[in-house]
Coordinates of N, CA and C in Angstrom, one line a residue:
M23 N 174.7 -58.2 218.3 CA 174.5 -57.5 218.0 C 173.7 -56.5 219.1
G24 N 173.7 -55.4 219.8 CA 173.5 -54.7 220.6 C 173.6 -54.5 221.9
D25 N 174.7 -56.0 222.2 CA 175.1 -56.0 223.8 C 175.8 -54.4 224.5
D26 N 176.3 -54.1 223.6 CA 176.7 -52.4 224.2 C 175.8 -50.7 224.2
L27 N 174.6 -51.3 224.0 CA 173.4 -50.6 223.4 C 172.7 -50.1 224.5
P28 N 172.1 -49.4 224.9 CA 171.2 -49.2 226.0 C 169.6 -50.0 225.8
P29 N 168.9 -50.8 226.6 CA 167.8 -51.3 226.1 C 166.5 -50.2 225.7
D30 N 166.4 -49.4 226.1 CA 165.5 -48.4 226.8 C 165.4 -47.3 225.7
L31 N 164.3 -47.0 225.1 CA 164.2 -46.4 223.5 C 164.4 -45.0 224.0
A32 N 164.0 -44.5 224.6 CA 165.0 -43.1 224.9 C 166.2 -43.0 225.3
R33 N 167.1 -43.6 225.6 CA 168.3 -43.6 225.2 C 168.7 -44.3 224.2
L34 N 168.0 -44.6 223.5 CA 168.4 -44.6 222.0 C 168.3 -43.6 220.5
R35 N 167.3 -42.6 221.0 CA 167.0 -41.9 220.9 C 167.7 -40.7 220.8
V36 N 168.3 -41.0 222.0 CA 169.8 -39.8 222.5 C 170.7 -40.2 221.7
L37 N 171.1 -41.4 221.5 CA 173.0 -42.1 220.9 C 171.9 -41.6 219.7
E38 N 170.8 -41.8 218.6 CA 170.5 -41.7 217.6 C 171.1 -39.8 217.4
T39 N 170.3 -39.1 218.1 CA 170.1 -38.1 217.9 C 171.7 -37.3 218.0
W40 N 173.0 -38.2 218.9 CA 174.2 -37.9 218.9 C 175.1 -38.4 217.3
A41 N 174.5 -39.2 217.4 CA 175.6 -39.8 216.1 C 175.4 -39.1 214.6
A42 N 173.4 -38.8 213.9 CA 173.5 -38.2 212.7 C 174.4 -36.9 213.1
H43 N 173.8 -35.5 214.3 CA 174.9 -34.7 214.9 C 176.5 -35.1 214.6
Y44 N 177.0 -36.8 215.1 CA 178.2 -36.4 214.7 C 178.4 -36.2 213.7
L45 N 177.7 -37.4 212.8 CA 177.9 -36.9 211.1 C 178.3 -36.0 210.3
T46 N 177.1 -34.8 210.8 CA 177.2 -34.1 210.8 C 178.4 -33.7 210.5
R47 N 178.8 -33.3 211.1 CA 180.6 -32.8 212.1 C 181.7 -33.3 211.4
I48 N 181.3 -34.5 211.3 CA 182.4 -35.0 210.6 C 182.2 -34.7 209.0
R49 N 180.9 -34.8 208.3 CA 180.8 -33.6 206.9 C 181.4 -33.6 206.6
A50 N 181.5 -32.2 207.3 CA 181.7 -30.2 207.7 C 183.9 -30.8 207.9
R51 N 184.8 -31.5 208.3 CA 185.2 -32.0 208.2 C 185.9 -32.5 207.1
I52 N 185.5 -33.1 207.1 CA 186.4 -33.5 205.5 C 185.2 -33.2 204.4
A53 N 184.9 -31.8 204.0 CA 184.3 -30.9 203.9 C 185.8 -29.8 203.1
A54 N 185.9 -29.6 204.4 CA 187.0 -28.4 204.5 C 188.6 -29.2 204.6
V55 N 188.6 -30.2 204.9 CA 190.2 -30.8 204.5 C 190.0 -31.0 202.7
E56 N 188.9 -31.6 201.6 CA 188.8 -31.9 201.1 C 189.6 -30.4 200.6
R57 N 188.6 -28.9 200.5 CA 188.8 -27.9 200.3 C 189.6 -27.6 200.2
Q58 N 190.5 -27.9 201.4 CA 192.4 -27.2 201.5 C 193.2 -27.8 200.5
Q59 N 192.7 -29.4 200.6 CA 193.6 -30.0 200.1 C 193.7 -29.8 198.4
A60 N 192.8 -29.3 197.9 CA 192.1 -29.2 196.7 C 193.3 -27.6 196.4
Q61 N 193.6 -26.3 197.2 CA 193.0 -25.6 197.8 C 194.9 -25.9 197.0
Q62 N 195.7 -26.7 197.8 CA 197.3 -26.7 197.6 C 197.6 -27.3 196.7
Q63 N 197.0 -28.3 196.0 CA 197.5 -28.5 194.8 C 197.4 -27.7 193.2
T64 N 198.5 -27.8 192.7 CA 197.9 -26.6 191.2 C 197.7 -28.0 191.0
P65 N 197.1 -27.2 189.2 CA 196.4 -28.3 188.5 C 197.8 -27.9 187.1
A66 N 197.8 -29.0 186.8 CA 198.5 -29.3 185.8 C 198.5 -29.0 184.5
P67 N 199.1 -28.3 183.6 CA 198.7 -27.8 181.9 C 197.9 -28.1 181.7
T68 N 197.1 -28.2 181.2 CA 196.1 -28.7 180.4 C 196.0 -28.5 179.0
A69 N 195.6 -29.3 177.9 CA 195.7 -28.6 176.3 C 193.4 -29.0 176.2
A70 N 193.1 -29.3 176.8 CA 191.8 -29.3 177.5 C 191.7 -28.9 178.2
P71 N 190.5 -28.1 178.2 CA 189.9 -26.7 179.4 C 189.0 -27.9 180.1
P72 N 189.7 -27.5 181.7 CA 189.4 -27.9 182.7 C 187.6 -28.1 183.0
S73 N 187.0 -29.5 183.4 CA 186.1 -29.7 183.3 C 185.2 -29.8 184.4
R74 N 183.8 -28.8 184.4 CA 182.4 -29.9 185.7 C 183.0 -30.8 186.7
P75 N 183.1 -30.3 188.1 CA 183.4 -31.3 188.8 C 182.5 -31.9 188.7
G76 N 182.7 -32.9 188.8 CA 181.4 -34.4 188.8 C 181.5 -34.6 187.5
T77 N 182.0 -34.1 186.7 CA 182.1 -34.5 185.3 C 183.6 -35.5 184.2
G78 N 183.6 -36.3 183.9 CA 184.5 -36.8 183.8 C 184.3 -38.4 183.2
P79 N 185.3 -39.4 182.5 CA 184.8 -40.7 183.1 C 184.2 -41.5 184.2
G80 N 183.0 -41.9 184.0 CA 182.6 -42.6 185.2 C 182.1 -42.1 186.8
R81 N 181.7 -40.6 185.8 CA 181.3 -39.7 187.1 C 180.0 -38.9 186.8
A82 N 179.1 -39.0 187.1 CA 177.5 -38.3 187.6 C 177.9 -36.7 187.5
R83 N 177.3 -35.6 186.6 CA 177.1 -34.9 186.7 C 176.6 -33.9 188.1
T84 N 177.2 -32.8 188.6 CA 176.1 -32.9 189.4 C 175.0 -32.1 189.9
P85 N 174.2 -32.5 190.1 CA 173.2 -31.8 190.1 C 172.5 -30.4 190.3
D86 N 171.7 -29.7 189.6 CA 171.5 -28.4 190.6 C 171.0 -28.1 191.8
W87 N 170.2 -29.0 191.5 CA 168.9 -29.2 193.2 C 169.1 -30.5 193.1
G88 N 168.6 -31.4 194.8 CA 168.5 -32.5 194.9 C 167.6 -32.4 196.2
L89 N 166.7 -33.9 196.1 CA 165.6 -34.3 197.2 C 166.9 -35.0 198.4
A90 N 166.9 -35.0 199.4 CA 167.6 -35.8 200.1 C 166.3 -36.9 201.0
E91 N 165.8 -37.7 200.6 CA 165.0 -38.7 201.2 C 164.9 -38.9 203.2
A92 N 164.5 -38.7 203.8 CA 164.6 -39.1 205.3 C 165.5 -40.7 205.0
G93 N 166.1 -41.0 206.0 CA 166.3 -42.3 206.3 C 166.8 -42.1 207.3
I94 N 168.6 -42.8 207.7 CA 169.2 -42.9 208.5 C 170.3 -41.5 208.3
G95 N 169.7 -41.0 209.7 CA 170.5 -39.8 209.5 C 170.3 -38.7 208.7
V96 N 169.7 -39.0 208.4 CA 168.9 -37.8 207.5 C 167.1 -37.4 208.4
P97 N 166.6 -37.3 209.6 CA 165.2 -37.0 210.3 C 164.3 -36.6 208.6
T98 N 164.3 -35.4 208.1 CA 163.5 -35.3 207.8 C 163.7 -35.2 206.0
T99 N 162.6 -35.5 205.2 CA 163.0 -35.5 203.8 C 163.2 -33.4 203.1
E100 N 164.4 -33.4 202.2 CA 165.2 -32.3 202.7 C 165.4 -31.8 201.3
I101 N 165.8 -30.4 200.6 CA 166.1 -29.6 199.4 C 167.2 -29.2 199.6
H102 N 168.2 -29.7 198.9 CA 169.7 -29.0 198.4 C 170.0 -28.5 197.5
R103 N 170.8 -28.3 197.5 CA 171.8 -27.2 196.2 C 172.3 -28.7 195.7
G104 N 173.0 -28.8 194.6 CA 174.0 -29.4 194.3 C 174.9 -30.2 194.8
D105 N 175.6 -29.3 194.8 CA 176.9 -28.9 195.8 C 176.9 -28.7 197.2
C106 N 175.6 -29.0 197.8 CA 175.7 -29.0 199.5 C 176.6 -30.0 200.1
W107 N 177.6 -29.5 201.0 CA 178.2 -30.9 201.5 C 176.8 -31.3 202.6
A108 N 175.8 -30.8 203.0 CA 175.2 -32.2 203.7 C 173.9 -32.5 203.2
R109 N 174.2 -32.8 201.9 CA 173.4 -33.3 201.0 C 172.8 -35.6 201.1
G110 N 174.7 -35.7 201.9 CA 173.9 -36.8 201.5 C 174.8 -37.8 201.0
K111 N 174.8 -38.8 200.8 CA 174.9 -39.8 199.5 C 173.8 -40.1 198.6
T112 N 172.9 -39.5 199.4 CA 171.5 -40.2 197.9 C 170.7 -39.0 197.9
L113 N 171.4 -38.3 197.2 CA 171.0 -37.4 196.3 C 169.6 -37.3 195.1
V114 N 168.7 -37.8 195.0 CA 167.8 -37.5 193.7 C 167.4 -36.4 193.5
P115 N 168.7 -35.7 191.8 CA 168.5 -35.1 191.3 C 167.4 -33.9 190.6
V116 N 167.0 -33.4 190.8 CA 165.8 -32.9 190.9 C 166.2 -31.4 189.6
S117 N 164.4 -31.3 188.3 CA 164.7 -29.8 188.5 C 164.3 -28.4 189.0
A118 N 164.4 -27.2 189.1 CA 164.5 -26.2 190.3 C 162.8 -26.2 190.1
E119 N 162.3 -26.1 188.5 CA 160.5 -26.2 189.2 C 160.2 -27.3 190.2
R120 N 160.5 -28.6 190.2 CA 160.2 -29.6 191.3 C 160.9 -28.8 192.7
A121 N 162.3 -28.7 192.7 CA 162.8 -28.9 193.8 C 161.3 -27.0 194.6
R122 N 161.0 -26.3 194.2 CA 160.4 -25.3 194.0 C 158.8 -26.2 194.2
A123 N 158.6 -26.7 193.9 CA 157.1 -27.3 194.2 C 157.6 -28.5 195.2
E124 N 158.3 -28.9 195.2 CA 158.6 -29.7 196.8 C 158.8 -28.4 198.0
L125 N 159.5 -27.4 198.0 CA 159.3 -26.0 198.7 C 157.7 -25.6 199.4
A126 N 157.6 -25.8 198.1 CA 155.8 -25.3 197.9 C 154.9 -25.9 199.2
D127 N 155.0 -27.5 198.9 CA 154.4 -28.5 199.5 C 154.8 -28.6 200.6
G128 N 155.6 -28.3 201.6 CA 156.3 -28.5 203.0 C 157.1 -28.9 202.5
T129 N 158.2 -29.4 202.2 CA 159.7 -29.3 202.2 C 160.6 -29.1 202.8
Q130 N 161.4 -30.0 203.5 CA 162.2 -29.2 204.4 C 163.5 -28.2 204.1
P131 N 164.1 -27.4 203.1 CA 164.8 -26.9 202.7 C 166.1 -26.9 203.6
C132 N 167.5 -27.4 202.8 CA 168.6 -27.5 203.7 C 168.9 -26.3 205.0
A133 N 169.3 -26.7 206.3 CA 169.4 -25.3 206.8 C 171.2 -25.1 206.4
V134 N 171.9 -25.9 205.7 CA 173.4 -25.2 205.7 C 173.1 -24.4 204.2
C135 N 172.5 -24.4 203.3 CA 172.5 -24.5 201.7 C 172.1 -23.3 201.4
R136 N 170.2 -23.2 202.1 CA 169.3 -22.4 201.7 C 169.1 -22.5 200.7
P137 N 168.0 -24.2 199.7 CA 168.3 -23.5 198.4 C 167.0 -22.4 198.2
D138 N 166.5 -22.8 199.3 CA 164.7 -21.9 199.4 C 164.8 -20.2 199.0
R139 N 165.9 -20.4 199.6 CA 166.6 -18.0 198.7 C 166.8 -17.8 197.7
V140 N 167.8 -19.5 196.9 CA 167.7 -19.2 195.2 C 166.7 -19.4 194.6
L141 N 165.9 -19.9 195.3 CA 164.7 -20.8 194.9 C 163.9 -19.9 194.3
N142 N 163.6 -19.7 195.5 CA 162.2 -18.6 195.7 C 162.8 -17.1 194.5
R143 N 163.9 -16.5 194.6 CA 164.2 -15.5 194.3 C 164.0 -15.8 192.6
L144 N 164.5 -16.9 192.1 CA 164.7 -17.6 190.8 C 163.4 -17.5 190.3
G145 N 162.6 -17.6 190.7 CA 161.0 -18.4 190.7 C 159.9 -17.2 190.7
S146 N 160.1 -15.7 190.9 CA 160.3 -14.6 191.1 C 160.6 -13.4 190.0
S147 N 161.5 -13.9 189.5 CA 161.9 -13.1 188.1 C 161.5 -13.3 187.4

């Protein structure tokens, strides 16, 4: 393992940065294709009202806010909106109050979904 990777830390860090950037681009393309496919599909008429995305048998409800812990591909802990495409797969659901507290303690807001704008607006009303 690792025979095709450079031996020095500097070049490994460059590759890590590139891979994280490319993963973000891939996730953005996946989200765009999913949106396009969803728009092309016409929903079949049903007797029951449509369920909220992320609900139903075997699927957890999409949280309103979440905390993405720092790890592989995630350089720092970030607060996200639950429906953010950049949230990663390990989003920990949190309440709006906890998300506000995390932001106040210095946790970074996601640069894509900008939860700080909405949470700050909700907190001031």
